[in-house]
mmCIF file of C-alpha atoms and ligand atoms in Angstrom:
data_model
loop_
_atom_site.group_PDB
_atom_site.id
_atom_site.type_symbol
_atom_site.label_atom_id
_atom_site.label_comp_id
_atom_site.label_asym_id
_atom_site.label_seq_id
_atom_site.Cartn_x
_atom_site.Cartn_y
_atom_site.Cartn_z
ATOM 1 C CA UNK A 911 -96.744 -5.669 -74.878
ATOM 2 C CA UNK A 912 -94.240 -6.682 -77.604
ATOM 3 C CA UNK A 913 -91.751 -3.602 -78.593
ATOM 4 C CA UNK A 914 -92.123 -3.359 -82.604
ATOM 5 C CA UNK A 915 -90.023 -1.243 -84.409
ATOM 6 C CA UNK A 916 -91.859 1.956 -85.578
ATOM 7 C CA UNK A 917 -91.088 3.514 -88.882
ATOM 8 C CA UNK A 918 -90.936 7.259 -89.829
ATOM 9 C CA UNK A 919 -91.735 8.926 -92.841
ATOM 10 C CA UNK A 920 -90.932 12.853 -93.210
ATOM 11 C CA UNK A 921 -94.013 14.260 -95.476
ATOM 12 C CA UNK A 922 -93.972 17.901 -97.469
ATOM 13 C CA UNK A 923 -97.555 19.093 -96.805
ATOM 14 C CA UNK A 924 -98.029 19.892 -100.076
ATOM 15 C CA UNK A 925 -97.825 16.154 -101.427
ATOM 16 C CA UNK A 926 -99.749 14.693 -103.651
ATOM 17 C CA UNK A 927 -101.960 11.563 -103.654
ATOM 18 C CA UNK A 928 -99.984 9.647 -106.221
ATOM 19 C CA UNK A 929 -96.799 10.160 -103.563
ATOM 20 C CA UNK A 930 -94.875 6.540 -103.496
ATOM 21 C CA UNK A 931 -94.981 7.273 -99.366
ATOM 22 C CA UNK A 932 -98.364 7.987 -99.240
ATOM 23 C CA UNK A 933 -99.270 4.891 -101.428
ATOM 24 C CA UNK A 934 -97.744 3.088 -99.145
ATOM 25 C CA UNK A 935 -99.008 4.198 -95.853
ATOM 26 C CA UNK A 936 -102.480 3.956 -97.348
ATOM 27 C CA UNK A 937 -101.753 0.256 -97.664
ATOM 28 C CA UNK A 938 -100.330 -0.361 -94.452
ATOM 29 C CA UNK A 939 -103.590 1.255 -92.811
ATOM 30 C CA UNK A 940 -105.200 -1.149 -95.020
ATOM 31 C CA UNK A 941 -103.968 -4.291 -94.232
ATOM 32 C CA UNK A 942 -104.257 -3.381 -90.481
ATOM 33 C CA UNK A 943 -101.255 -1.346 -89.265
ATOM 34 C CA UNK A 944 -101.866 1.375 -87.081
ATOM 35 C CA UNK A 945 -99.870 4.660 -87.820
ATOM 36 C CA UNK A 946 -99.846 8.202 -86.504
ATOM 37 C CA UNK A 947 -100.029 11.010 -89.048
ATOM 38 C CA UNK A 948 -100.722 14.647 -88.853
ATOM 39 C CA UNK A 949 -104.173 16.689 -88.449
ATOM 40 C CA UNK A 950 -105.103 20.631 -89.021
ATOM 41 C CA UNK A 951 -106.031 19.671 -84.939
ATOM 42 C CA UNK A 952 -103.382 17.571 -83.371
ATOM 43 C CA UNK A 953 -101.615 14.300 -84.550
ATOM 44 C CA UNK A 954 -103.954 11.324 -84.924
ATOM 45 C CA UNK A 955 -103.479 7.477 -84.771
ATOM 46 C CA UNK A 956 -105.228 6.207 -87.141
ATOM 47 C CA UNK A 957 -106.508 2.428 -87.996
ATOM 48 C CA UNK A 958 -108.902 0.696 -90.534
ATOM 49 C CA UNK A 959 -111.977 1.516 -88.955
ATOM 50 C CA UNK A 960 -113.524 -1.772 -90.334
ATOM 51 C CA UNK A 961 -110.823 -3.972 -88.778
ATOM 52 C CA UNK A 962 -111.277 -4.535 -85.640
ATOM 53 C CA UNK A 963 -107.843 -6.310 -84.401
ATOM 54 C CA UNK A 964 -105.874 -3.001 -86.085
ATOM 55 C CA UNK A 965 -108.626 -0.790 -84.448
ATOM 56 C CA UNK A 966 -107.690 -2.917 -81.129
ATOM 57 C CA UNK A 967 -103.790 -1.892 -81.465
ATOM 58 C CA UNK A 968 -105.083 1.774 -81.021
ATOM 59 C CA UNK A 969 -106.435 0.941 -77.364
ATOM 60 C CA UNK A 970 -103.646 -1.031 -77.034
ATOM 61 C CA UNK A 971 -100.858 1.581 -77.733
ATOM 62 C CA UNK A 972 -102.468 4.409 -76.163
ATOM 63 C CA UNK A 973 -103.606 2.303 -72.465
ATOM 64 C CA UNK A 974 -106.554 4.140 -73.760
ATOM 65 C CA UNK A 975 -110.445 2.734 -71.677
ATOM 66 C CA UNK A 976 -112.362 0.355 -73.972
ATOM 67 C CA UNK A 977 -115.804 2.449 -73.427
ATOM 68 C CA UNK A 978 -114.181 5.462 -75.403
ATOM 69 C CA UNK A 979 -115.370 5.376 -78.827
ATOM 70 C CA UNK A 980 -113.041 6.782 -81.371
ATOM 71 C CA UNK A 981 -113.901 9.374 -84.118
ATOM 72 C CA UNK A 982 -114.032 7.736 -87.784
ATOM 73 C CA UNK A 983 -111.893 10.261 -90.513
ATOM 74 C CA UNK A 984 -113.123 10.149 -94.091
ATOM 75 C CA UNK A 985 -111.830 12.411 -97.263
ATOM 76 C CA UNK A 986 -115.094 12.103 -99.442
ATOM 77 C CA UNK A 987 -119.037 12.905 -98.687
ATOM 78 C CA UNK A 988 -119.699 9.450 -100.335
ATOM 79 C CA UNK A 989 -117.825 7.643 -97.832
ATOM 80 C CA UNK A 990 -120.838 8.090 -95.660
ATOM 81 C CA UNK A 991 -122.931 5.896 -97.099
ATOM 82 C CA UNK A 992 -121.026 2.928 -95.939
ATOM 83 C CA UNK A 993 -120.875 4.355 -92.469
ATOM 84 C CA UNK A 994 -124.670 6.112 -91.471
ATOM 85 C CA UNK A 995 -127.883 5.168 -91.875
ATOM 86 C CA UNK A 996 -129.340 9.107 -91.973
ATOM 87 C CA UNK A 997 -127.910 13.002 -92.490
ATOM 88 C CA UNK A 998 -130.213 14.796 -91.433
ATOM 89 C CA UNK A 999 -130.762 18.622 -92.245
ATOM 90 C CA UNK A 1000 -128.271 20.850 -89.675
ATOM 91 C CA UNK A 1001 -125.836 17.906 -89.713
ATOM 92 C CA UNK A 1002 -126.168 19.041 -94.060
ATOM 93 C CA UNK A 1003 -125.421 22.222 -93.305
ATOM 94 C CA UNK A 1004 -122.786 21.820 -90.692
ATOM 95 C CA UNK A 1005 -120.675 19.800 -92.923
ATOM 96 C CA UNK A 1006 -121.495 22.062 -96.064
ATOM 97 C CA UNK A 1007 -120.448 24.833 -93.852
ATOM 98 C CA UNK A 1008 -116.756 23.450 -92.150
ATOM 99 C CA UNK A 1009 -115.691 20.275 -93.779
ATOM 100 C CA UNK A 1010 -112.818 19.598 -94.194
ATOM 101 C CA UNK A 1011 -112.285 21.160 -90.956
ATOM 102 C CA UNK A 1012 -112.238 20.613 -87.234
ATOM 103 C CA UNK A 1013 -116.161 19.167 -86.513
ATOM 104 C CA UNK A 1014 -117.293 15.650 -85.360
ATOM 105 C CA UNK A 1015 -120.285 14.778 -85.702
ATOM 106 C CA UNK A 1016 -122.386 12.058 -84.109
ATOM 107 C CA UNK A 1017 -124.864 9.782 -87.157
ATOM 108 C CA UNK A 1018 -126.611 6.756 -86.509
ATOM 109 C CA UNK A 1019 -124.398 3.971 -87.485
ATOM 110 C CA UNK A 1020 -124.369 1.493 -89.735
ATOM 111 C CA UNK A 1021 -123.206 -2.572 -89.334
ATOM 112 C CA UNK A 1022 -119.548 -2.737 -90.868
ATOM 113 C CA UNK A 1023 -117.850 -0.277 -88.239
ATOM 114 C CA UNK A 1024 -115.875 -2.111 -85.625
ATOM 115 C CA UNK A 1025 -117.694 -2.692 -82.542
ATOM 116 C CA UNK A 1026 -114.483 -1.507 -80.827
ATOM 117 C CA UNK A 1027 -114.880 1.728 -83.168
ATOM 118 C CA UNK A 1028 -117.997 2.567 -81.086
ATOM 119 C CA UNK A 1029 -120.534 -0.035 -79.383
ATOM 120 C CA UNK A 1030 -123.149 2.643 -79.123
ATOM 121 C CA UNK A 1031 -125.843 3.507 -81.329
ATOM 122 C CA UNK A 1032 -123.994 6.626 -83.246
ATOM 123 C CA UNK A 1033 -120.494 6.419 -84.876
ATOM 124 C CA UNK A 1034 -118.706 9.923 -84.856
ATOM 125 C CA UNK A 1035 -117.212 11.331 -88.069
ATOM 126 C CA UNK A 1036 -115.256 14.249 -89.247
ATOM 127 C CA UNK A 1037 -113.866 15.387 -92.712
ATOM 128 C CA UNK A 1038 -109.664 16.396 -91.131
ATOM 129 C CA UNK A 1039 -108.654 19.634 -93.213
ATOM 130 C CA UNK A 1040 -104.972 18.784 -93.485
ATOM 131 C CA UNK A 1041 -103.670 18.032 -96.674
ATOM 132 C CA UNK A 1042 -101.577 15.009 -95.590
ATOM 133 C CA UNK A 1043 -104.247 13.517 -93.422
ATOM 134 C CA UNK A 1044 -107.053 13.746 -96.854
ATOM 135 C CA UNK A 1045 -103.783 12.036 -99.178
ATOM 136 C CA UNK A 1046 -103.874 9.264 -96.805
ATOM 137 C CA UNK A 1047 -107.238 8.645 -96.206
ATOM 138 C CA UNK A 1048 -107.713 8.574 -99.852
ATOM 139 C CA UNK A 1049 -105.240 6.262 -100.472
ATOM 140 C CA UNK A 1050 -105.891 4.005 -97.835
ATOM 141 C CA UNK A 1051 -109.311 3.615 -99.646
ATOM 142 C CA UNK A 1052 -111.503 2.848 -96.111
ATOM 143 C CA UNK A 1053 -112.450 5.241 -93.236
ATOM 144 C CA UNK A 1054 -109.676 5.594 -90.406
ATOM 145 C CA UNK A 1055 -110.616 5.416 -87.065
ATOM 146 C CA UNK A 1056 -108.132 7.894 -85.139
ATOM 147 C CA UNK A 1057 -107.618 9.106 -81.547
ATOM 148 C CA UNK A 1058 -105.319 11.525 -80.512
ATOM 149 C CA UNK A 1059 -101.771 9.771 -80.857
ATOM 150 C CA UNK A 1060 -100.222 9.814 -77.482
ATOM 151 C CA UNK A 1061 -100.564 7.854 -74.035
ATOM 152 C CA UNK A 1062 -103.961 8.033 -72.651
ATOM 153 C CA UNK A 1063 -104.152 11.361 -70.271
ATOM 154 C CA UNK A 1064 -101.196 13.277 -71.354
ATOM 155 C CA UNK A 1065 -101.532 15.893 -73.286
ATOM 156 C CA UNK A 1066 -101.890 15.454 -77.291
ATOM 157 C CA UNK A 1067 -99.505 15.552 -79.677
ATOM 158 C CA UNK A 1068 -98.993 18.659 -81.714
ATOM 159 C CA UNK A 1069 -95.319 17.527 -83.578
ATOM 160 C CA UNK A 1070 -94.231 14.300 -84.591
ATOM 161 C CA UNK A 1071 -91.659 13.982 -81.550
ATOM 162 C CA UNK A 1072 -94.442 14.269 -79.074
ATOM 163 C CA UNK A 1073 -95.874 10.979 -80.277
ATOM 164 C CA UNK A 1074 -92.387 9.553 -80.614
ATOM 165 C CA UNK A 1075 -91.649 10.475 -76.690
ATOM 166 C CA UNK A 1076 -95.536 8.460 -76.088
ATOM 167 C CA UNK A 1077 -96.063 5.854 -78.562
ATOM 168 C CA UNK A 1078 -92.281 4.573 -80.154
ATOM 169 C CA UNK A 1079 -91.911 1.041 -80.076
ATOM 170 C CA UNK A 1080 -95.823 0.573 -79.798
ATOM 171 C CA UNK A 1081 -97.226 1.550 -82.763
ATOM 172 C CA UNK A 1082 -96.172 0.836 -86.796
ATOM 173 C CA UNK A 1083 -95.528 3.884 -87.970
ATOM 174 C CA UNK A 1084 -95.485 7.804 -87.636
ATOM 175 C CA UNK A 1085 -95.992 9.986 -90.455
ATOM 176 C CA UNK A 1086 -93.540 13.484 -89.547
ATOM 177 C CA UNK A 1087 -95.577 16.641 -91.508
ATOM 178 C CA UNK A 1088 -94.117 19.017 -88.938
ATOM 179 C CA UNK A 1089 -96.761 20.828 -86.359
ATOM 180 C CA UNK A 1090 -100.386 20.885 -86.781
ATOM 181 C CA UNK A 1091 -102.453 23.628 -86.938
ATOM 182 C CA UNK A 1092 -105.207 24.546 -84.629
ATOM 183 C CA UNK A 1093 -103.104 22.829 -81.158
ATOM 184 C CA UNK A 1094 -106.714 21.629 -79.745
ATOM 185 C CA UNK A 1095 -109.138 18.311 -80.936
ATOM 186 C CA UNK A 1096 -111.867 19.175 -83.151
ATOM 187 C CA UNK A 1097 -115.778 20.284 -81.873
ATOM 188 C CA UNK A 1098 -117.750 17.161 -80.936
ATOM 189 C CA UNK A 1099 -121.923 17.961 -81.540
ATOM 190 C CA UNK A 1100 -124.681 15.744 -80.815
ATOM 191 C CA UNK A 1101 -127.754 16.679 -83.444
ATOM 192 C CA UNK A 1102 -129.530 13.308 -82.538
ATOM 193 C CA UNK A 1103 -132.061 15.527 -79.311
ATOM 194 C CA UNK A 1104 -133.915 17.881 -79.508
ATOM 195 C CA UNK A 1105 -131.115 20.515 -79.220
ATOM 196 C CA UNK A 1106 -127.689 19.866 -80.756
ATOM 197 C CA UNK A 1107 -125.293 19.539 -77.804
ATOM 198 C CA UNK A 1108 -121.643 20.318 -78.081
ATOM 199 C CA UNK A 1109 -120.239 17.114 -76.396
ATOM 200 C CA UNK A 1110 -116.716 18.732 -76.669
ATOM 201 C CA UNK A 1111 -115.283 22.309 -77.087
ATOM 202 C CA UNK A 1112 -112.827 22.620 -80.136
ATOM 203 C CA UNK A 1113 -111.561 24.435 -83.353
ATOM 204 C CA UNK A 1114 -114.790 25.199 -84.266
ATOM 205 C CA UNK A 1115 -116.454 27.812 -81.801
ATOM 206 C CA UNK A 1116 -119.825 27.551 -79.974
ATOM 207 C CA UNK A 1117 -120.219 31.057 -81.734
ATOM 208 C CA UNK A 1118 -119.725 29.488 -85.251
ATOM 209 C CA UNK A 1119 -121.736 26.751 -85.024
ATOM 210 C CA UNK A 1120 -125.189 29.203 -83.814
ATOM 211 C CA UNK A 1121 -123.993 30.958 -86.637
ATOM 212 C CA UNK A 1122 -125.166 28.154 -88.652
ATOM 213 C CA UNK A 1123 -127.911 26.208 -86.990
ATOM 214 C CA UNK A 1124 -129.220 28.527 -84.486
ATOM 215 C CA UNK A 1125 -129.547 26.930 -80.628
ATOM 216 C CA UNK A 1126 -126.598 25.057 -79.950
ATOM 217 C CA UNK A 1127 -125.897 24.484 -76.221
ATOM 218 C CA UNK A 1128 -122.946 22.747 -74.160
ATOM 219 C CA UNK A 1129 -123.065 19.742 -72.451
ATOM 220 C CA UNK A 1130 -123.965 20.514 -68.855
ATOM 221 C CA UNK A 1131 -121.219 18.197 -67.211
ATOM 222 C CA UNK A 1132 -118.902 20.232 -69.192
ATOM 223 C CA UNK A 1133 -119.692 23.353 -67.040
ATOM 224 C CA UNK A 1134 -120.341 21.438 -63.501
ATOM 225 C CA UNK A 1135 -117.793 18.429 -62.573
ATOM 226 C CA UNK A 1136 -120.743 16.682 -60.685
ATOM 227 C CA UNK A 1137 -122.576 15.917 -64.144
ATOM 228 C CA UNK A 1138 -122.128 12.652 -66.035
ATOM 229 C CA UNK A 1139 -121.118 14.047 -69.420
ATOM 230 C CA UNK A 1140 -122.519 12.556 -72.612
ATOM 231 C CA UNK A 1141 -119.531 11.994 -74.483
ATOM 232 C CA UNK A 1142 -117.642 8.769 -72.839
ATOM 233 C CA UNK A 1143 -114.371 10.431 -72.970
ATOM 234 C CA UNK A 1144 -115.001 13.754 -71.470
ATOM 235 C CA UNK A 1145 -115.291 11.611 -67.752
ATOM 236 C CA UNK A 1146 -111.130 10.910 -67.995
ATOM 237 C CA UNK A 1147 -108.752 12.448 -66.398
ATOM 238 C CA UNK A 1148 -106.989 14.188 -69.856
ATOM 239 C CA UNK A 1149 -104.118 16.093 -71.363
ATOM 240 C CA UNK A 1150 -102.032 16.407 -67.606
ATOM 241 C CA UNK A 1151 -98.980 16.655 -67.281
ATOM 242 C CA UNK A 1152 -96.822 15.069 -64.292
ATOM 243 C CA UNK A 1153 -96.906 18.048 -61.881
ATOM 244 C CA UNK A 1154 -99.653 18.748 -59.889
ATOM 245 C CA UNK A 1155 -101.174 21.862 -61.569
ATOM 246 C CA UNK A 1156 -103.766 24.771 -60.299
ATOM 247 C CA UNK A 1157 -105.776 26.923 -62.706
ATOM 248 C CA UNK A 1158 -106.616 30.249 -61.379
ATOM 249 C CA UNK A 1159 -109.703 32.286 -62.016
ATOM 250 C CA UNK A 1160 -110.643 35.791 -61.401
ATOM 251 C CA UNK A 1161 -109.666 39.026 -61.666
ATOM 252 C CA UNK A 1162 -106.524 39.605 -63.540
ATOM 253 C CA UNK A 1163 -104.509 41.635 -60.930
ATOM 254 C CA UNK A 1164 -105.895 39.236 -58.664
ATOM 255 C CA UNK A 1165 -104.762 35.822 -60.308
ATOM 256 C CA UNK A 1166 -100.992 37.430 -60.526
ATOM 257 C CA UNK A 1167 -100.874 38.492 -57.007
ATOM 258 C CA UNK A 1168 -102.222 34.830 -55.970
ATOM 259 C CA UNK A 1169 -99.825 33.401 -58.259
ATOM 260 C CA UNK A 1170 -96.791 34.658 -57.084
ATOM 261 C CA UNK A 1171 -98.036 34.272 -53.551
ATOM 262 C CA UNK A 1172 -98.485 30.578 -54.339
ATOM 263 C CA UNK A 1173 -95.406 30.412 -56.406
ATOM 264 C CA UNK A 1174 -93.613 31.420 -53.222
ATOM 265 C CA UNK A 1175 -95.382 29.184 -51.110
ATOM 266 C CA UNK A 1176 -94.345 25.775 -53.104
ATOM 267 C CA UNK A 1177 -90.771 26.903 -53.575
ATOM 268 C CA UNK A 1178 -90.113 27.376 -50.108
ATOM 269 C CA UNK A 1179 -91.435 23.940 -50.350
ATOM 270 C CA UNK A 1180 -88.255 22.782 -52.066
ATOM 271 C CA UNK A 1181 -91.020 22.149 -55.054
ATOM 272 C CA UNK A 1182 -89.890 22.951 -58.827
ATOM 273 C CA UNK A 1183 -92.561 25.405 -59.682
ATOM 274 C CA UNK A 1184 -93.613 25.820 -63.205
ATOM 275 C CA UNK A 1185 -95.820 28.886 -64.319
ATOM 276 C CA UNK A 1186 -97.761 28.705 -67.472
ATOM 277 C CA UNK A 1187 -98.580 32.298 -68.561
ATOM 278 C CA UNK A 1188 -98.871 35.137 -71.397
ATOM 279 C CA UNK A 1189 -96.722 37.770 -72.935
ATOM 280 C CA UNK A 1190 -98.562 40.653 -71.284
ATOM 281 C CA UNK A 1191 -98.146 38.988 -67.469
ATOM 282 C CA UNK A 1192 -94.982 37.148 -68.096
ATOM 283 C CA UNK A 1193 -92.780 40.036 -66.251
ATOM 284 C CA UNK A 1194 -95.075 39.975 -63.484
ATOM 285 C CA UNK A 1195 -93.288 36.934 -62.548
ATOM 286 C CA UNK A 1196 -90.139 36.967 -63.113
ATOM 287 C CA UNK A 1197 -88.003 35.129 -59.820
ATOM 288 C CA UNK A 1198 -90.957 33.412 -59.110
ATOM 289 C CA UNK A 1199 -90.681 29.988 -60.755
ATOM 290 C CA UNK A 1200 -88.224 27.594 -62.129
ATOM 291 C CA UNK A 1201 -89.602 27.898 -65.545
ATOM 292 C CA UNK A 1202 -91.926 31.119 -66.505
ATOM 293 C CA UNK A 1203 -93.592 30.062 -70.027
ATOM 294 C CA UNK A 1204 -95.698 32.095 -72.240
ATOM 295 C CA UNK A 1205 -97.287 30.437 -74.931
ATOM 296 C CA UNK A 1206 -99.185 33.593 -76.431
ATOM 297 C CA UNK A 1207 -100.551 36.732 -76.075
ATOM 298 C CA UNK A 1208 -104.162 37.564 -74.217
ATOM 299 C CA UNK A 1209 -105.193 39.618 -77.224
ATOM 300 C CA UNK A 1210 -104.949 36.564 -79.656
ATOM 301 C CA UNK A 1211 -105.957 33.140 -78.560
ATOM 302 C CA UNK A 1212 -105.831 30.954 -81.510
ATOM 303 C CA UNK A 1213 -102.109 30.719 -81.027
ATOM 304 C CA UNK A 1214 -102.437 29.927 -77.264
ATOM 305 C CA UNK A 1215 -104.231 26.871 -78.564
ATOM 306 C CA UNK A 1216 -101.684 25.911 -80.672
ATOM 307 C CA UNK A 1217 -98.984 25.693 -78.255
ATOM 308 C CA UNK A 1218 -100.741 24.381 -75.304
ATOM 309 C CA UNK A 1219 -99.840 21.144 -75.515
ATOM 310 C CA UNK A 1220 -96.241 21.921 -76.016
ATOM 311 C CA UNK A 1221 -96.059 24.063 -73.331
ATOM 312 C CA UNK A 1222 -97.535 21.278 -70.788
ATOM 313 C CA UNK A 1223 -94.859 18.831 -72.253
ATOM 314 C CA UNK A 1224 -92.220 21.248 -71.505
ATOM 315 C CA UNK A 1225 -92.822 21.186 -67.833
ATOM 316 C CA UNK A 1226 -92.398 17.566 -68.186
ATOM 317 C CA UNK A 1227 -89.163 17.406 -69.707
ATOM 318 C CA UNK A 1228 -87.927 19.558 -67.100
ATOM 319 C CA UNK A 1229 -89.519 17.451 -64.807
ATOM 320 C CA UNK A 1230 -91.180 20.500 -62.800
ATOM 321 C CA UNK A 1231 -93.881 19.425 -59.855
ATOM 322 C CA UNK A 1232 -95.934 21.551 -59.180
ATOM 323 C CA UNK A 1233 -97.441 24.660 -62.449
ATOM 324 C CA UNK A 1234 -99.564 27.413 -61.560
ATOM 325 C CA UNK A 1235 -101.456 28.870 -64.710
ATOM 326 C CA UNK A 1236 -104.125 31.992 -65.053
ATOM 327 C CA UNK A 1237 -106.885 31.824 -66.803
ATOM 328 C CA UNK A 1238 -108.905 32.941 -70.255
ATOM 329 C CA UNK A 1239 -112.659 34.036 -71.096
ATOM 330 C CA UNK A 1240 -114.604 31.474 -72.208
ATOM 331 C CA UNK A 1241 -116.060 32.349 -75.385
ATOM 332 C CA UNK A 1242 -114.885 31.991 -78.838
ATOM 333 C CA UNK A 1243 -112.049 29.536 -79.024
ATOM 334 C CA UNK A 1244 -111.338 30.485 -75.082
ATOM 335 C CA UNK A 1245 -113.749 27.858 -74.114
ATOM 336 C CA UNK A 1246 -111.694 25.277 -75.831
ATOM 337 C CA UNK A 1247 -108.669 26.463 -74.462
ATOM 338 C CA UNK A 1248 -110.208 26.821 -70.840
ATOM 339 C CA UNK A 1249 -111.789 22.859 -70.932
ATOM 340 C CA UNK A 1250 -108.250 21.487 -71.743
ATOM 341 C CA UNK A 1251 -106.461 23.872 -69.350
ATOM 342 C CA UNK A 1252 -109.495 22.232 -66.368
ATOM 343 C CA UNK A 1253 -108.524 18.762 -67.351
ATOM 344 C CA UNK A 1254 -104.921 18.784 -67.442
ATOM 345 C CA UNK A 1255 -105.615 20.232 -63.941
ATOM 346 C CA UNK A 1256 -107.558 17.669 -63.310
ATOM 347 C CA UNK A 1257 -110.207 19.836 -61.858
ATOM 348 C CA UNK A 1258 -107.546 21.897 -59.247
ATOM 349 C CA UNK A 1259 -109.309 25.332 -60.045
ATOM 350 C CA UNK A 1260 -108.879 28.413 -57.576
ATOM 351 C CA UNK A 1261 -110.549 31.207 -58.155
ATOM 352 C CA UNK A 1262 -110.206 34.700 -55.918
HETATM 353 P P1 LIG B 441 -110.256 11.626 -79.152
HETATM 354 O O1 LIG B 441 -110.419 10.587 -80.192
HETATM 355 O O2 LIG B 441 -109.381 11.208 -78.038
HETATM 356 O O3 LIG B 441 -109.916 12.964 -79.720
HETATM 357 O O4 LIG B 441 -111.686 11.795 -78.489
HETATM 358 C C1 LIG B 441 -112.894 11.680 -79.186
HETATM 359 C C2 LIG B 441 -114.007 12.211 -78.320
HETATM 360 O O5 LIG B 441 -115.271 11.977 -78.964
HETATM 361 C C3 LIG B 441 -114.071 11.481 -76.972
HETATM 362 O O6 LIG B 441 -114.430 12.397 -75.964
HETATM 363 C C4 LIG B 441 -115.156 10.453 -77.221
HETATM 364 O O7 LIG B 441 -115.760 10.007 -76.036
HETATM 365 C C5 LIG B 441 -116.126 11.227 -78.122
HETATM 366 N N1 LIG B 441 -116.937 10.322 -78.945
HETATM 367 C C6 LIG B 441 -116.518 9.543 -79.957
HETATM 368 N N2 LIG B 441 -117.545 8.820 -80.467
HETATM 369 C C7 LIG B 441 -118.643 9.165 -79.758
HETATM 370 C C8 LIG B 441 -120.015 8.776 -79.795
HETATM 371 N N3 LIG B 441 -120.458 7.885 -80.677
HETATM 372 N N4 LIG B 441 -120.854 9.334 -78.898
HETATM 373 C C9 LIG B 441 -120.407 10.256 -77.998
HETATM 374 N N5 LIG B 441 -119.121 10.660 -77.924
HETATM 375 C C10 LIG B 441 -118.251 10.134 -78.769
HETATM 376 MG MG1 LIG B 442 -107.380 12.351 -77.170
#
């Protein structure tokens, strides 16, 4: 792939639409550039979602598998008219309820979406809550198809120097609005069966969303790693970083002891051992890894979620191989935290 030279822009998050920079990028995206701005969920990379050779620069940048459809971003209600054929009822609600905000969800599609957008029968859509994200949408004047912005199964970007370190060089453009918000992808739901199916765990909890519509379950294969799930991107390998990494579950005196008896173990290995963990256990280690990181507290997840990502790239940098990490309940916005913490290790899960 040809090396282009990628542009940044540095964004206040309070800007308005009439911004010359945001006129701008709205054109770019347009007339088919592909360019990475910031979310209230993570940093997206976002395309003309009617066009297919820009939409084909996403796959292209990211090494990202053709099969995974991409979720289309819009920053008006009418804007859905040109992209499903039907809102029905709860999907009404669900939107009335937390858009803008950090829900996709899947409509029957119409023609004029890229076939590389989606090639199945529904076209995911969310409203972003992120001032920067709705000023360029707007401008841009079409819906943006957008993906997470970095390489295809690390973990997502959460600052605008994550997607340089994955994507400079590749892609057009990278809008810098400084760190997102909520650190994890938005809630993927299904509302087209008889029971709306969370496809994905995200910003908006399980909890919320009953709160609203009643039933809502989880996709089986979300739970059991035998399952096909339904959303084509849940079956990749996601968010890891280069170490090897173990989650383990169980009871919290329990998952310290086996820590540091593991942490022990790989050291005398001659491996670099990284250990992902929280304020309240981070003593409990101390001397037992290269690099002890706590990215929150126990008692308050929603910041865990936020740094998660950052915390997996900072094994990286220090190139550690091998990152032990305890584990969270999975309720509330634990059971988004918990599905990304499985993937980046790849399915490695002790539990004693
Ligand atoms: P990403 O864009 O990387 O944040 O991932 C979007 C997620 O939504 C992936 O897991 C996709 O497989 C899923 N997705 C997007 N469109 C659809 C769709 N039409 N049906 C089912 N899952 C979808
Ligand atoms: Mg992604």
């Amino acid at each position: 792939m040809l090396t282009i030279k990628t542009k940044i822009w540095h964004v206040d998050k309070d800007v308005d639409g009439q911004n010359p920079i945001i006129v701008e990028i709205g054109d770019r995206l347009r007339r088919g550039e592909v360019i990475a701005f910031p979310t209230e969920t993570v940093y997206g990379l976002g395309a003309n979602a009617f066009d297919s050779d820009a939409v084909r620069k996403i796959f292209e940048a990211k090494g990202r598998p053709s099969d995974n459809p991409l979720i289309v971003h819009i920053a008006a209600l009418e804007q859905l008219d040109e992209l499903v054929t039907h809102v029905d009822e709860k999907s009404r609600l669900l939107m009335e309820r937390f858009w803008p905000g950090p829900l996709t969800i899947l409509f029957p599609r119409k023609g004029k979406i890229s076939e590389l957008v989606t090639s199945l029968p529904t076209v995911a859509i969310r409203m972003p809550d992120h001032p920067i994200a709705l000023a360029i949408i707007k401008a841009a004047q079409i819906p943006i198809a957008a993906p997470s912005a970095n390489r295809s199964g690390k973990p997502s970007p959460t600052k605008a120097e994550h997607v340089w370190q994955d994507l400079k060089g590749k892609i057009d453009g990278i809008v810098d609005g400084g760190s997102t918000g909520y650190g994890v992808e938005s809630t993927v739901i299904d509302l087209s069966g008889d029971r709306p199916v969370v496809l994905r765990p995200g910003g908006i909890t399980l909890e919320q969303l009953q709160a609203v519509i009643g039933e809502v379950e989880i996709d089986p294969a979300l739970l059991q790693k035998e399952d096909r799930p339904k959303a084509p991107g849940m079956k990749y390998a996601h968010y890891a970083p280069d170490a090897e990494m173990w989650l383990i579950q169980g009871e919290e005196e329990k998952v310290i002891q086996e820590i540091n008896r593991i942490a022990k173990e790989k050291l005398d290995e001659g491996k670099k051992v990284g250990i992902l963990t929280t304020k309240e256990h981070k003593d409990q280690f101390q001397q037992a890894a290269h690099k002890v990181l706590a990215y929150g507290r126990r008692d308050d997840l929603a910041p865990l979620a936020q740094n998660i990502y950052d915390a997996l790239r900072q094994f990286d940098q220090e190139k550690i191989d091998f990152i032990l990490t305890e584990s969270f309940p999975e309720t509330g916005i634990g059971l988004a935290i918990m599905n990304r913490l499985k993937k980046a290790a790849g399915g490695n899960i002790l539990k004693v």
